Amino acid sequence: MQSPADFDMSRRGVLITGTASAAVTAVPGVANAYAPSASTGKAPIMSTVAFTVNGKDYKVELDTRTTLLDALREHLKLTGTKKGCDHGQCGACTVIVEGRRINSCMTLAVMHEGDSITTIEGLGTPGKLHPMQAAFVKHDGYQCGYCTPGQICSAVAMLEEIGRGIPSHVSADLTAQPEISIDEIRERMSGNICRCGAYSNIVEAVQEVAGQRA
Amino acid sequence: MKFDAPATTNPIDQLKAVGKPTSRIDGPLKTTGTAPYAYERHDAAANPAYGFILGSAIAKGRIASIDLTQAKAAPGVIAIVTAENAGKLGKPTGHTVRMLAGPAIDHYDQAVALVVADSFEQARAAARLIRIDYVRAKGAFDLAAAKDGAVVPETGWTAPDSAAGDFDGAFAKAPVKLDAIYTTPDQCHASMEPHATMAAWSGGKLTLWTSNQMVAGAVGDMAGTLLIPKENIHVMAPYVGGGFGSKLWVRSDAVLAALGARAAGRPVKVALTRPQVFNNTTHRPATIQRIRIGATRDGKITAIGHETWSGDLPGGGPEGAAAQTRLLYAGENRMTKTRLAVLDLPEGNAMRAPGEAPGMMALEVAMDEMAEKLGMDPIRFRTINDIQVDPEKPERPFSQRALIECMESGAQRFGWNRRSTRPGSVRDGRWLVGMGMAAAFRNNHLIKSAARVRLDKHGMVTVETDMTDIGTGSYTIIAQTAAETMGVALERVTVRLGDSAFPVSCGSGGQFGAVNSTAGVYAACMKLREAIAQKLGFNSADAEFAGGQVRVGNRSVDLGEAAGEGELSAEDVIEYGDIAKRYQQSTFGAHFVEVAVDAATAEIRVRRMLAVCAAGRILNPISARSQVIGAMTMGVGAALMEEAVVDKRFGFFVNHDLASYEVPVHADIPHQEVIFLDETDPMSSPMKAKGVGELGICGVAAAVANAIYNACGVRVRDYPVTLDKIIGNLPPLA
Amino acid sequence: MKAFSYERATSPAEAAALAGRTPGARFIAGGTNLLDLMKLQIETPAHLIDINGIGLDRIEATEEGGLRIGALVRNTDLAADQRVRRDYALLSRALLAGASGQLRNMATTAGNLMQRTRCPYFYDSNQPCNKRQPGSGCAAIGGFSRAHAMLGTSEACIATHPSDMAVAMRALDATVETVRPDGSVRAIPIADFHRLPGDTPHIETALDPGELITAVTLPKPVGGRHIYHKVRDRASYAFALISVGAIVQKDGSGRVALGGVAHKPWRVEAADAQLPAGAKATAAALLAGARPTQDNAFKIPLVERTLGAVLAQAEAMR
């Protein structure tokens, strides 16, 4: 293995060597003196957007930078939708927009003018659970609970996708109507990470709901 | 309540609530998104400001200068906290590094500033306007290179060295022997909820809503950092989005939220970004392990030695990966050695089954290799070397040790007899298929734990303890414990957790949470029973608590009536004598895995998994099973994909997000089966239970690696076992 | 994320014109990669032009018997289109092998082509990266490069293009249609759309500033067996270590493209010609001139073996 002193990056033009102290300037985000000079921040630019969340109409004025996720959590105070990574890598922020599941962290709120959005709060309440929520409780399809709203929203929309005939990576016959099989559920739910590892139980919960629908 | 003698028959043995498969009582909240996590407490503070942490751009060195001009002028910015203006901060014993760096930098992405602004978007943007001149210093980032300078660690979960008999002599003489090096990589907890805290000051008093496994510890950490009395700190963590060890201590989110709130004069909330979680917090340190096993030709181990090296920042601790080797198998001549090198990577610390998880990754592959050398079935080899007493101190028996039963029942259930002993000989289409197994082992720790139980005039029982539920099922098993002991229906119990205003529990960690926290609740309930009996003039020894009533002879009183117009309350703590010294308390299991290896690409997919566990009384088979399948899933990650890759030049974990640090997804995990052996352990506590959440991960990765070897004939000793380590040794495609 | 102004365009020509006259403007459609990078200030547009309302969301037959795929057709809809599933199965398969259900619902055809590398050093703005900051150096060279490129690399950059879809598009000889700010349109063969890094790894495509992709057209179907084999550590929701996209005819002839090996989907005409001769010969032609790092040298045997599996599968489907 190379020791820090061994590597030669000089021909690549890298500034830093492992051998001695070297002064570097960092502007974070564009750090280590590679950055163009940072401009001072402009005043926030606001924009108004109107959409429907769980059947309720909202009109909000937001910093254009606000993601749909942060609009829900911080502005509408609908905190059931979770921020797990903020980079489209975990699925905890899954909501259903115009009938399709999406990562709400990877879209700006202002891009959803006129949209109809369903969050976990719109599926059911503790006193009146949606069948998918009830199945998750029954099959213990969660542990810490943080990925759970995303898993549930994803599962609900995922079954609709199968119903609409959308194929998946594991569909053997691309031209046939996809089946609701364990492999299909696993593949289609793979955009929802559960670090507690409740997958085996989640799949059972989804299967049960899918069976009821069939 | 002092527990210093084996438990006899007690109210828990009724098993009307305890031991029953019980859906989580927090389930309706969690599945509807109404369980409030730390960053979501709109109910607690109306208009918090947002803090955004800036991390160090270098791994080691110092800040020469820091220019806040542009950041301060940015829209919405209220305050900026740096080491220059934060005032004097302490470093509590739980912390290896400071939560706010400057001028010295200890590791990459260590917090150097917090920007507080009116909105998250403003704080995030302004943080990027801070200009810092760093002076980079040379650091040590490569464990293999630092290994030879490793020293005997001063701290650790277990003694650094152990020895019995004459290892060197016996190993030299052994007719069959193995001497192999195994490596495990740095791993990240990657809890789904990034570390997050909201802080608010009122006068000199601080309130924190945070994500933490050990509430009382969090109070201590904050007091030790801010140098204020513990009494002035109130911590709440009722819901925690996963921890796995990463939230055993407060991290920079909590410290900087508190400092930010003080600077801003307003509540402040701070969440780490996902990339920050990887380099700003802690990780499971990488290990290099050397295992030597010597045996007779008939498979009796005569010598077993396990040496392990890991690294950490100065003042940090080792990854005690040799710990289980002191206890798991027989052998008169034995040694372990744990050495610690200084590395300038982010702080290494506990992650699910610290020590045993990586230790078992190596030991249980070594056992598989040794069994093969002996021409012996791996279960048979382990069975021959089972031992019912502490191998170093034969006078000290295990309280329970059902390893052989776990392996045998698992083998039967899994169809182990269908395993081909010839690697690479089973083909299913494009897949090479194989089976592997490993023993599971994790110690059971007894830690004192307190609770308060209140009874109101409606006969409702409320339990209060600072215990946390990090997905472990604490709410439910505590409710079951109170329902059982007080003789009420589960619905009559309210459980309130994760608040430093409540009695101090063991907290969540080390698979000690379930047994100790419920034992504490049991103790408090027994005290409440006394109080009820006393109030009613009953002899408490004769009083029966059942059906929401207390009964002596033919006289029975509703509990609500017993409470009267006020309420009855009792608080107690479970404490332990030397019982754990007299009996070795451990949990045992066996993992069975079937994998398929793509004959062309060497891609590895797990097909079947089974765990058999012997862990004392299972308080709730539903949540206990979930703990085990979750641990099995994390074990698959450890086996096949998880590695925080060190850039040895710049000194940081390169793959610091969830796209590049891969953890298992749905498609990676098959149906998982778990069997709990029927066991009670009266040495553990009045609950007769032991931990299970970490047993579930110990051995899983080795079982996967052993199955891969069985499938394709390629033995990989460096985790994770990825296709690039296999493909060069696969036979040519037909 | 730096502050930006935002407006919605109503037509492709308007969008391009807006982009032409607004300094620092970027188009946003699905947002799945652009927002990701904006949060890290790797992308810092001063102005966003939301093109979700400009149409371009249809898949239509062309006069030549092929398909014109609107730039804003979502990955899910493209993969699920009956004509694509029947006649361009390679494209469906490649799309379905990528990302997650949620992301495919957001990501667009044009955005998929435009996505940037997943090199971890590109993503960490404290590290040198010639793509992010020209002239700063390449930290991946000599660093962690297991997932990196081995073909067409340069001293400046060894990043890969992460798209699965683009690999299929390359094998299908797609054409990228665009409109420029001045209203002129052009068609760019997919082979020329993505660039090799050379000395300018920050310039990734043939697009001019402000130029907007309006559609991707596919020539008429070529038949054959369509196979997309993506190799990855995780069974789903992961970028390719390598991928092989192939169309194999009954007589063994066909075409093949690779993903995960270069700064662009990798196709070599000489390799196509070798397909009837088998995986070894084809791989040798595809991998001619490969310069792997220590970390990614396994991609050499992996490509050959995966190609072997693909050709065996095609044979079995015959």
PDB file of N, CA, C and O in Angstrom, chain A residues 7 9 21 24-29 32 42 73-74 82 84 89 133 140 142-144 151 186 189 195-196 199-201, chain B residues 24 27 30-31 37 40 42 50 75 128 130-134 136 188-189 269 274 625-627 630 642 649 658 664 666:
ATOM      1  N   PHE A   7       2.845   8.906  -2.960  1.00  0.00           N
ATOM      2  CA  PHE A   7       2.092   9.118  -4.185  1.00  0.00           C
ATOM      3  C   PHE A   7       2.570  10.356  -4.924  1.00  0.00           C
ATOM      4  O   PHE A   7       3.013  11.333  -4.347  1.00  0.00           O
ATOM      5  N   MET A   9       1.331  12.978  -7.436  1.00  0.00           N
ATOM      6  CA  MET A   9       0.232  13.561  -8.183  1.00  0.00           C
ATOM      7  C   MET A   9       0.679  14.817  -8.896  1.00  0.00           C
ATOM      8  O   MET A   9      -0.115  15.508  -9.494  1.00  0.00           O
ATOM      9  N   SER A  21       3.737  20.450   5.280  1.00  0.00           N
ATOM     10  CA  SER A  21       2.642  21.402   5.415  1.00  0.00           C
ATOM     11  C   SER A  21       2.514  22.238   4.152  1.00  0.00           C
ATOM     12  O   SER A  21       3.492  22.577   3.523  1.00  0.00           O
ATOM     13  N   VAL A  24      -3.368  26.142   2.344  1.00  0.00           N
ATOM     14  CA  VAL A  24      -4.444  26.124   1.369  1.00  0.00           C
ATOM     15  C   VAL A  24      -5.561  27.010   1.875  1.00  0.00           C
ATOM     16  O   VAL A  24      -5.759  27.165   3.067  1.00  0.00           O
ATOM     17  N   THR A  25      -6.248  27.592   0.970  1.00  0.00           N
ATOM     18  CA  THR A  25      -7.393  28.414   1.335  1.00  0.00           C
ATOM     19  C   THR A  25      -8.632  27.665   0.919  1.00  0.00           C
ATOM     20  O   THR A  25      -8.671  27.087  -0.153  1.00  0.00           O
ATOM     21  N   ALA A  26      -9.588  27.657   1.755  1.00  0.00           N
ATOM     22  CA  ALA A  26     -10.808  26.954   1.398  1.00  0.00           C
ATOM     23  C   ALA A  26     -12.000  27.869   1.505  1.00  0.00           C
ATOM     24  O   ALA A  26     -12.255  28.449   2.546  1.00  0.00           O
ATOM     25  N   VAL A  27     -12.657  28.008   0.403  1.00  0.00           N
ATOM     26  CA  VAL A  27     -14.021  28.506   0.476  1.00  0.00           C
ATOM     27  C   VAL A  27     -14.862  27.254   0.363  1.00  0.00           C
ATOM     28  O   VAL A  27     -14.839  26.583  -0.658  1.00  0.00           O
ATOM     29  N   PRO A  28     -15.518  26.876   1.415  1.00  0.00           N
ATOM     30  CA  PRO A  28     -16.206  25.599   1.383  1.00  0.00           C
ATOM     31  C   PRO A  28     -17.155  25.537   0.201  1.00  0.00           C
ATOM     32  O   PRO A  28     -17.783  26.518  -0.156  1.00  0.00           O
ATOM     33  N   GLY A  29     -17.214  24.396  -0.364  1.00  0.00           N
ATOM     34  CA  GLY A  29     -18.071  24.226  -1.521  1.00  0.00           C
ATOM     35  C   GLY A  29     -17.267  24.404  -2.788  1.00  0.00           C
ATOM     36  O   GLY A  29     -17.557  23.812  -3.806  1.00  0.00           O
ATOM     37  N   ASN A  32     -10.287  24.949  -1.169  1.00  0.00           N
ATOM     38  CA  ASN A  32      -8.866  24.750  -1.427  1.00  0.00           C
ATOM     39  C   ASN A  32      -8.358  25.605  -2.580  1.00  0.00           C
ATOM     40  O   ASN A  32      -7.604  25.150  -3.421  1.00  0.00           O
ATOM     41  N   LYS A  42     -26.957  37.050  -2.689  1.00  0.00           N
ATOM     42  CA  LYS A  42     -28.037  37.964  -3.024  1.00  0.00           C
ATOM     43  C   LYS A  42     -29.168  37.780  -2.031  1.00  0.00           C
ATOM     44  O   LYS A  42     -29.240  36.770  -1.344  1.00  0.00           O
ATOM     45  N   ARG A  73     -42.150  20.136   5.246  1.00  0.00           N
ATOM     46  CA  ARG A  73     -41.728  19.947   6.633  1.00  0.00           C
ATOM     47  C   ARG A  73     -41.643  21.251   7.419  1.00  0.00           C
ATOM     48  O   ARG A  73     -42.067  21.314   8.569  1.00  0.00           O
ATOM     49  N   GLU A  74     -41.070  22.277   6.786  1.00  0.00           N
ATOM     50  CA  GLU A  74     -40.781  23.495   7.538  1.00  0.00           C
ATOM     51  C   GLU A  74     -41.870  24.553   7.402  1.00  0.00           C
ATOM     52  O   GLU A  74     -42.078  25.341   8.312  1.00  0.00           O
ATOM     53  N   LYS A  82     -39.964  12.552   5.546  1.00  0.00           N
ATOM     54  CA  LYS A  82     -38.678  12.637   6.250  1.00  0.00           C
ATOM     55  C   LYS A  82     -37.536  13.045   5.330  1.00  0.00           C
ATOM     56  O   LYS A  82     -37.529  12.722   4.142  1.00  0.00           O
ATOM     57  N   GLY A  84     -33.929  12.094   4.868  1.00  0.00           N
ATOM     58  CA  GLY A  84     -32.920  11.107   5.234  1.00  0.00           C
ATOM     59  C   GLY A  84     -31.573  11.405   4.616  1.00  0.00           C
ATOM     60  O   GLY A  84     -30.530  11.110   5.193  1.00  0.00           O
ATOM     61  N   GLN A  89     -31.093   9.682  -2.477  1.00  0.00           N
ATOM     62  CA  GLN A  89     -30.371   8.426  -2.303  1.00  0.00           C
ATOM     63  C   GLN A  89     -30.986   7.489  -1.272  1.00  0.00           C
ATOM     64  O   GLN A  89     -30.395   6.458  -0.959  1.00  0.00           O
ATOM     65  N   GLN A 133     -50.746   1.200   6.008  1.00  0.00           N
ATOM     66  CA  GLN A 133     -50.217   1.537   7.334  1.00  0.00           C
ATOM     67  C   GLN A 133     -50.543   0.432   8.330  1.00  0.00           C
ATOM     68  O   GLN A 133     -49.692   0.012   9.130  1.00  0.00           O
ATOM     69  N   ASP A 140     -44.853  -5.577  11.457  1.00  0.00           N
ATOM     70  CA  ASP A 140     -43.677  -4.920  12.038  1.00  0.00           C
ATOM     71  C   ASP A 140     -42.720  -4.481  10.926  1.00  0.00           C
ATOM     72  O   ASP A 140     -41.501  -4.722  11.006  1.00  0.00           O
ATOM     73  N   TYR A 142     -41.158  -1.943  10.169  1.00  0.00           N
ATOM     74  CA  TYR A 142     -40.428  -0.729  10.526  1.00  0.00           C
ATOM     75  C   TYR A 142     -39.783  -0.996  11.862  1.00  0.00           C
ATOM     76  O   TYR A 142     -40.171  -1.907  12.584  1.00  0.00           O
ATOM     77  N   GLN A 143     -38.795  -0.173  12.181  1.00  0.00           N
ATOM     78  CA  GLN A 143     -38.261  -0.202  13.544  1.00  0.00           C
ATOM     79  C   GLN A 143     -38.157   1.219  14.078  1.00  0.00           C
ATOM     80  O   GLN A 143     -39.006   1.665  14.824  1.00  0.00           O
ATOM     81  N   CYS A 144     -37.136   1.953  13.628  1.00  0.00           N
ATOM     82  CA  CYS A 144     -37.016   3.314  14.164  1.00  0.00           C
ATOM     83  C   CYS A 144     -38.116   4.215  13.648  1.00  0.00           C
ATOM     84  O   CYS A 144     -38.424   5.230  14.253  1.00  0.00           O
ATOM     85  N   GLN A 151     -41.532   4.602   2.919  1.00  0.00           N
ATOM     86  CA  GLN A 151     -41.797   3.218   2.477  1.00  0.00           C
ATOM     87  C   GLN A 151     -43.280   3.052   2.152  1.00  0.00           C
ATOM     88  O   GLN A 151     -43.651   2.431   1.145  1.00  0.00           O
ATOM     89  N   ARG A 186     -39.726  -6.362  -4.233  1.00  0.00           N
ATOM     90  CA  ARG A 186     -38.382  -6.028  -3.741  1.00  0.00           C
ATOM     91  C   ARG A 186     -37.669  -5.061  -4.681  1.00  0.00           C
ATOM     92  O   ARG A 186     -37.071  -4.084  -4.251  1.00  0.00           O
ATOM     93  N   MET A 189     -39.344  -1.583  -4.644  1.00  0.00           N
ATOM     94  CA  MET A 189     -39.213  -0.862  -3.368  1.00  0.00           C
ATOM     95  C   MET A 189     -37.753  -0.515  -3.053  1.00  0.00           C
ATOM     96  O   MET A 189     -37.461   0.040  -1.998  1.00  0.00           O
ATOM     97  N   ARG A 195     -32.404   1.286   7.098  1.00  0.00           N
ATOM     98  CA  ARG A 195     -31.156   0.861   7.723  1.00  0.00           C
ATOM     99  C   ARG A 195     -31.426  -0.076   8.904  1.00  0.00           C
ATOM    100  O   ARG A 195     -30.553  -0.855   9.277  1.00  0.00           O
ATOM    101  N   CYS A 196     -32.612   0.037   9.505  1.00  0.00           N
ATOM    102  CA  CYS A 196     -32.946  -0.919  10.561  1.00  0.00           C
ATOM    103  C   CYS A 196     -33.125  -2.326   9.973  1.00  0.00           C
ATOM    104  O   CYS A 196     -33.129  -3.298  10.711  1.00  0.00           O
ATOM    105  N   TYR A 199     -36.754  -4.976   5.842  1.00  0.00           N
ATOM    106  CA  TYR A 199     -37.205  -5.322   4.489  1.00  0.00           C
ATOM    107  C   TYR A 199     -38.091  -6.561   4.432  1.00  0.00           C
ATOM    108  O   TYR A 199     -39.136  -6.564   3.782  1.00  0.00           O
ATOM    109  N   SER A 200     -37.645  -7.611   5.093  1.00  0.00           N
ATOM    110  CA  SER A 200     -38.385  -8.874   5.011  1.00  0.00           C
ATOM    111  C   SER A 200     -39.828  -8.665   5.486  1.00  0.00           C
ATOM    112  O   SER A 200     -40.768  -9.203   4.898  1.00  0.00           O
ATOM    113  N   ASN A 201     -39.992  -7.872   6.516  1.00  0.00           N
ATOM    114  CA  ASN A 201     -41.341  -7.606   7.042  1.00  0.00           C
ATOM    115  C   ASN A 201     -42.114  -6.631   6.157  1.00  0.00           C
ATOM    116  O   ASN A 201     -43.332  -6.753   6.009  1.00  0.00           O
TER     117      ASN A 201
ATOM    118  N   ARG B  24     -46.101  -3.200  17.986  1.00  0.00           N
ATOM    119  CA  ARG B  24     -45.550  -2.033  18.680  1.00  0.00           C
ATOM    120  C   ARG B  24     -46.643  -1.021  19.008  1.00  0.00           C
ATOM    121  O   ARG B  24     -47.446  -0.669  18.141  1.00  0.00           O
ATOM    122  N   GLY B  27     -46.597   1.989  16.875  1.00  0.00           N
ATOM    123  CA  GLY B  27     -46.785   1.742  15.446  1.00  0.00           C
ATOM    124  C   GLY B  27     -47.705   2.726  14.750  1.00  0.00           C
ATOM    125  O   GLY B  27     -47.357   3.260  13.688  1.00  0.00           O
ATOM    126  N   LYS B  30     -45.800   5.943  14.186  1.00  0.00           N
ATOM    127  CA  LYS B  30     -44.700   5.861  13.224  1.00  0.00           C
ATOM    128  C   LYS B  30     -45.200   5.659  11.802  1.00  0.00           C
ATOM    129  O   LYS B  30     -44.633   6.195  10.851  1.00  0.00           O
ATOM    130  N   THR B  31     -46.247   4.894  11.620  1.00  0.00           N
ATOM    131  CA  THR B  31     -46.709   4.620  10.260  1.00  0.00           C
ATOM    132  C   THR B  31     -47.544   5.761   9.685  1.00  0.00           C
ATOM    133  O   THR B  31     -47.814   5.769   8.486  1.00  0.00           O
ATOM    134  N   TYR B  37     -39.795  13.501  15.576  1.00  0.00           N
ATOM    135  CA  TYR B  37     -38.341  13.377  15.729  1.00  0.00           C
ATOM    136  C   TYR B  37     -37.752  14.768  16.019  1.00  0.00           C
ATOM    137  O   TYR B  37     -38.452  15.785  15.941  1.00  0.00           O
ATOM    138  N   GLU B  40     -38.314  18.102  14.191  1.00  0.00           N
ATOM    139  CA  GLU B  40     -39.700  18.311  13.767  1.00  0.00           C
ATOM    140  C   GLU B  40     -40.575  18.902  14.853  1.00  0.00           C
ATOM    141  O   GLU B  40     -41.794  18.854  14.752  1.00  0.00           O
ATOM    142  N   HIS B  42     -42.133  21.412  15.853  1.00  0.00           N
ATOM    143  CA  HIS B  42     -42.837  22.678  15.678  1.00  0.00           C
ATOM    144  C   HIS B  42     -43.718  22.964  16.895  1.00  0.00           C
ATOM    145  O   HIS B  42     -44.027  24.115  17.181  1.00  0.00           O
ATOM    146  N   TYR B  50     -32.380  28.472  11.881  1.00  0.00           N
ATOM    147  CA  TYR B  50     -31.764  27.277  11.315  1.00  0.00           C
ATOM    148  C   TYR B  50     -30.252  27.397  11.366  1.00  0.00           C
ATOM    149  O   TYR B  50     -29.695  28.411  10.963  1.00  0.00           O
ATOM    150  N   PRO B  75     -27.839  37.449   3.437  1.00  0.00           N
ATOM    151  CA  PRO B  75     -29.210  37.659   3.883  1.00  0.00           C
ATOM    152  C   PRO B  75     -29.635  36.638   4.934  1.00  0.00           C
ATOM    153  O   PRO B  75     -29.347  35.456   4.793  1.00  0.00           O
ATOM    154  N   ARG B 128     -21.286  28.676   3.009  1.00  0.00           N
ATOM    155  CA  ARG B 128     -20.330  28.565   1.903  1.00  0.00           C
ATOM    156  C   ARG B 128     -19.568  29.862   1.662  1.00  0.00           C
ATOM    157  O   ARG B 128     -18.677  29.903   0.818  1.00  0.00           O
ATOM    158  N   ILE B 130     -18.023  31.490   4.121  1.00  0.00           N
ATOM    159  CA  ILE B 130     -16.942  31.613   5.103  1.00  0.00           C
ATOM    160  C   ILE B 130     -15.636  31.241   4.423  1.00  0.00           C
ATOM    161  O   ILE B 130     -15.530  30.191   3.787  1.00  0.00           O
ATOM    162  N   ARG B 131     -14.666  32.118   4.537  1.00  0.00           N
ATOM    163  CA  ARG B 131     -13.349  31.820   3.937  1.00  0.00           C
ATOM    164  C   ARG B 131     -12.372  31.433   5.035  1.00  0.00           C
ATOM    165  O   ARG B 131     -12.224  32.142   6.020  1.00  0.00           O
ATOM    166  N   ILE B 132     -11.727  30.325   4.821  1.00  0.00           N
ATOM    167  CA  ILE B 132     -10.783  29.830   5.829  1.00  0.00           C
ATOM    168  C   ILE B 132      -9.449  29.531   5.169  1.00  0.00           C
ATOM    169  O   ILE B 132      -9.399  28.873   4.135  1.00  0.00           O
ATOM    170  N   ASP B 133      -8.400  30.031   5.769  1.00  0.00           N
ATOM    171  CA  ASP B 133      -7.051  29.623   5.364  1.00  0.00           C
ATOM    172  C   ASP B 133      -6.601  28.511   6.303  1.00  0.00           C
ATOM    173  O   ASP B 133      -6.520  28.718   7.515  1.00  0.00           O
ATOM    174  N   TYR B 134      -6.342  27.376   5.724  1.00  0.00           N
ATOM    175  CA  TYR B 134      -5.879  26.244   6.519  1.00  0.00           C
ATOM    176  C   TYR B 134      -4.390  26.047   6.310  1.00  0.00           C
ATOM    177  O   TYR B 134      -3.863  26.299   5.228  1.00  0.00           O
ATOM    178  N   ARG B 136      -2.187  22.823   6.310  1.00  0.00           N
ATOM    179  CA  ARG B 136      -2.350  21.376   6.334  1.00  0.00           C
ATOM    180  C   ARG B 136      -1.125  20.728   6.984  1.00  0.00           C
ATOM    181  O   ARG B 136       0.006  21.087   6.670  1.00  0.00           O
ATOM    182  N   CYS B 188     -19.909   2.590   8.408  1.00  0.00           N
ATOM    183  CA  CYS B 188     -20.713   3.704   8.926  1.00  0.00           C
ATOM    184  C   CYS B 188     -22.090   3.230   9.348  1.00  0.00           C
ATOM    185  O   CYS B 188     -22.685   2.380   8.701  1.00  0.00           O
ATOM    186  N   HIS B 189     -22.581   3.836  10.432  1.00  0.00           N
ATOM    187  CA  HIS B 189     -23.895   3.439  10.961  1.00  0.00           C
ATOM    188  C   HIS B 189     -25.001   3.769   9.963  1.00  0.00           C
ATOM    189  O   HIS B 189     -25.900   2.981   9.769  1.00  0.00           O
ATOM    190  N   LYS B 269     -32.313  25.086  15.329  1.00  0.00           N
ATOM    191  CA  LYS B 269     -32.224  23.656  15.053  1.00  0.00           C
ATOM    192  C   LYS B 269     -31.171  23.373  13.993  1.00  0.00           C
ATOM    193  O   LYS B 269     -30.972  24.144  13.062  1.00  0.00           O
ATOM    194  N   ARG B 274     -26.423  14.585   5.073  1.00  0.00           N
ATOM    195  CA  ARG B 274     -26.029  13.177   4.946  1.00  0.00           C
ATOM    196  C   ARG B 274     -24.522  13.024   4.733  1.00  0.00           C
ATOM    197  O   ARG B 274     -23.882  12.209   5.398  1.00  0.00           O
ATOM    198  N   ARG B 625     -37.649 -10.390  16.931  1.00  0.00           N
ATOM    199  CA  ARG B 625     -37.360 -10.926  15.602  1.00  0.00           C
ATOM    200  C   ARG B 625     -36.934  -9.797  14.659  1.00  0.00           C
ATOM    201  O   ARG B 625     -36.004  -9.954  13.864  1.00  0.00           O
ATOM    202  N   SER B 626     -37.610  -8.666  14.762  1.00  0.00           N
ATOM    203  CA  SER B 626     -37.234  -7.539  13.902  1.00  0.00           C
ATOM    204  C   SER B 626     -35.820  -7.068  14.191  1.00  0.00           C
ATOM    205  O   SER B 626     -35.078  -6.710  13.273  1.00  0.00           O
ATOM    206  N   GLN B 627     -35.445  -7.065  15.459  1.00  0.00           N
ATOM    207  CA  GLN B 627     -34.069  -6.699  15.793  1.00  0.00           C
ATOM    208  C   GLN B 627     -33.090  -7.653  15.113  1.00  0.00           C
ATOM    209  O   GLN B 627     -32.057  -7.235  14.602  1.00  0.00           O
ATOM    210  N   GLY B 630     -33.044  -7.226  11.281  1.00  0.00           N
ATOM    211  CA  GLY B 630     -32.340  -5.981  10.972  1.00  0.00           C
ATOM    212  C   GLY B 630     -30.840  -6.145  11.087  1.00  0.00           C
ATOM    213  O   GLY B 630     -30.070  -5.641  10.261  1.00  0.00           O
ATOM    214  N   GLU B 642     -20.386  -2.876   2.351  1.00  0.00           N
ATOM    215  CA  GLU B 642     -20.093  -1.698   3.159  1.00  0.00           C
ATOM    216  C   GLU B 642     -18.598  -1.505   3.384  1.00  0.00           C
ATOM    217  O   GLU B 642     -17.935  -2.346   3.964  1.00  0.00           O
ATOM    218  N   ARG B 649      -4.273   9.771   1.051  1.00  0.00           N
ATOM    219  CA  ARG B 649      -3.509  11.000   0.837  1.00  0.00           C
ATOM    220  C   ARG B 649      -4.148  12.157   1.588  1.00  0.00           C
ATOM    221  O   ARG B 649      -3.492  12.925   2.280  1.00  0.00           O
ATOM    222  N   LEU B 658     -25.106   8.176   0.559  1.00  0.00           N
ATOM    223  CA  LEU B 658     -25.793   6.875   0.502  1.00  0.00           C
ATOM    224  C   LEU B 658     -25.853   6.307  -0.914  1.00  0.00           C
ATOM    225  O   LEU B 658     -26.356   5.206  -1.111  1.00  0.00           O
ATOM    226  N   PRO B 664     -27.535  -2.361   2.158  1.00  0.00           N
ATOM    227  CA  PRO B 664     -28.492  -3.204   1.434  1.00  0.00           C
ATOM    228  C   PRO B 664     -29.812  -2.484   1.154  1.00  0.00           C
ATOM    229  O   PRO B 664     -30.288  -1.689   1.964  1.00  0.00           O
ATOM    230  N   HIS B 666     -33.921  -3.280  -0.588  1.00  0.00           N
ATOM    231  CA  HIS B 666     -34.902  -4.372  -0.608  1.00  0.00           C
ATOM    232  C   HIS B 666     -34.425  -5.561  -1.447  1.00  0.00           C
ATOM    233  O   HIS B 666     -34.534  -6.712  -1.031  1.00  0.00           O
TER     234      HIS B 666
END
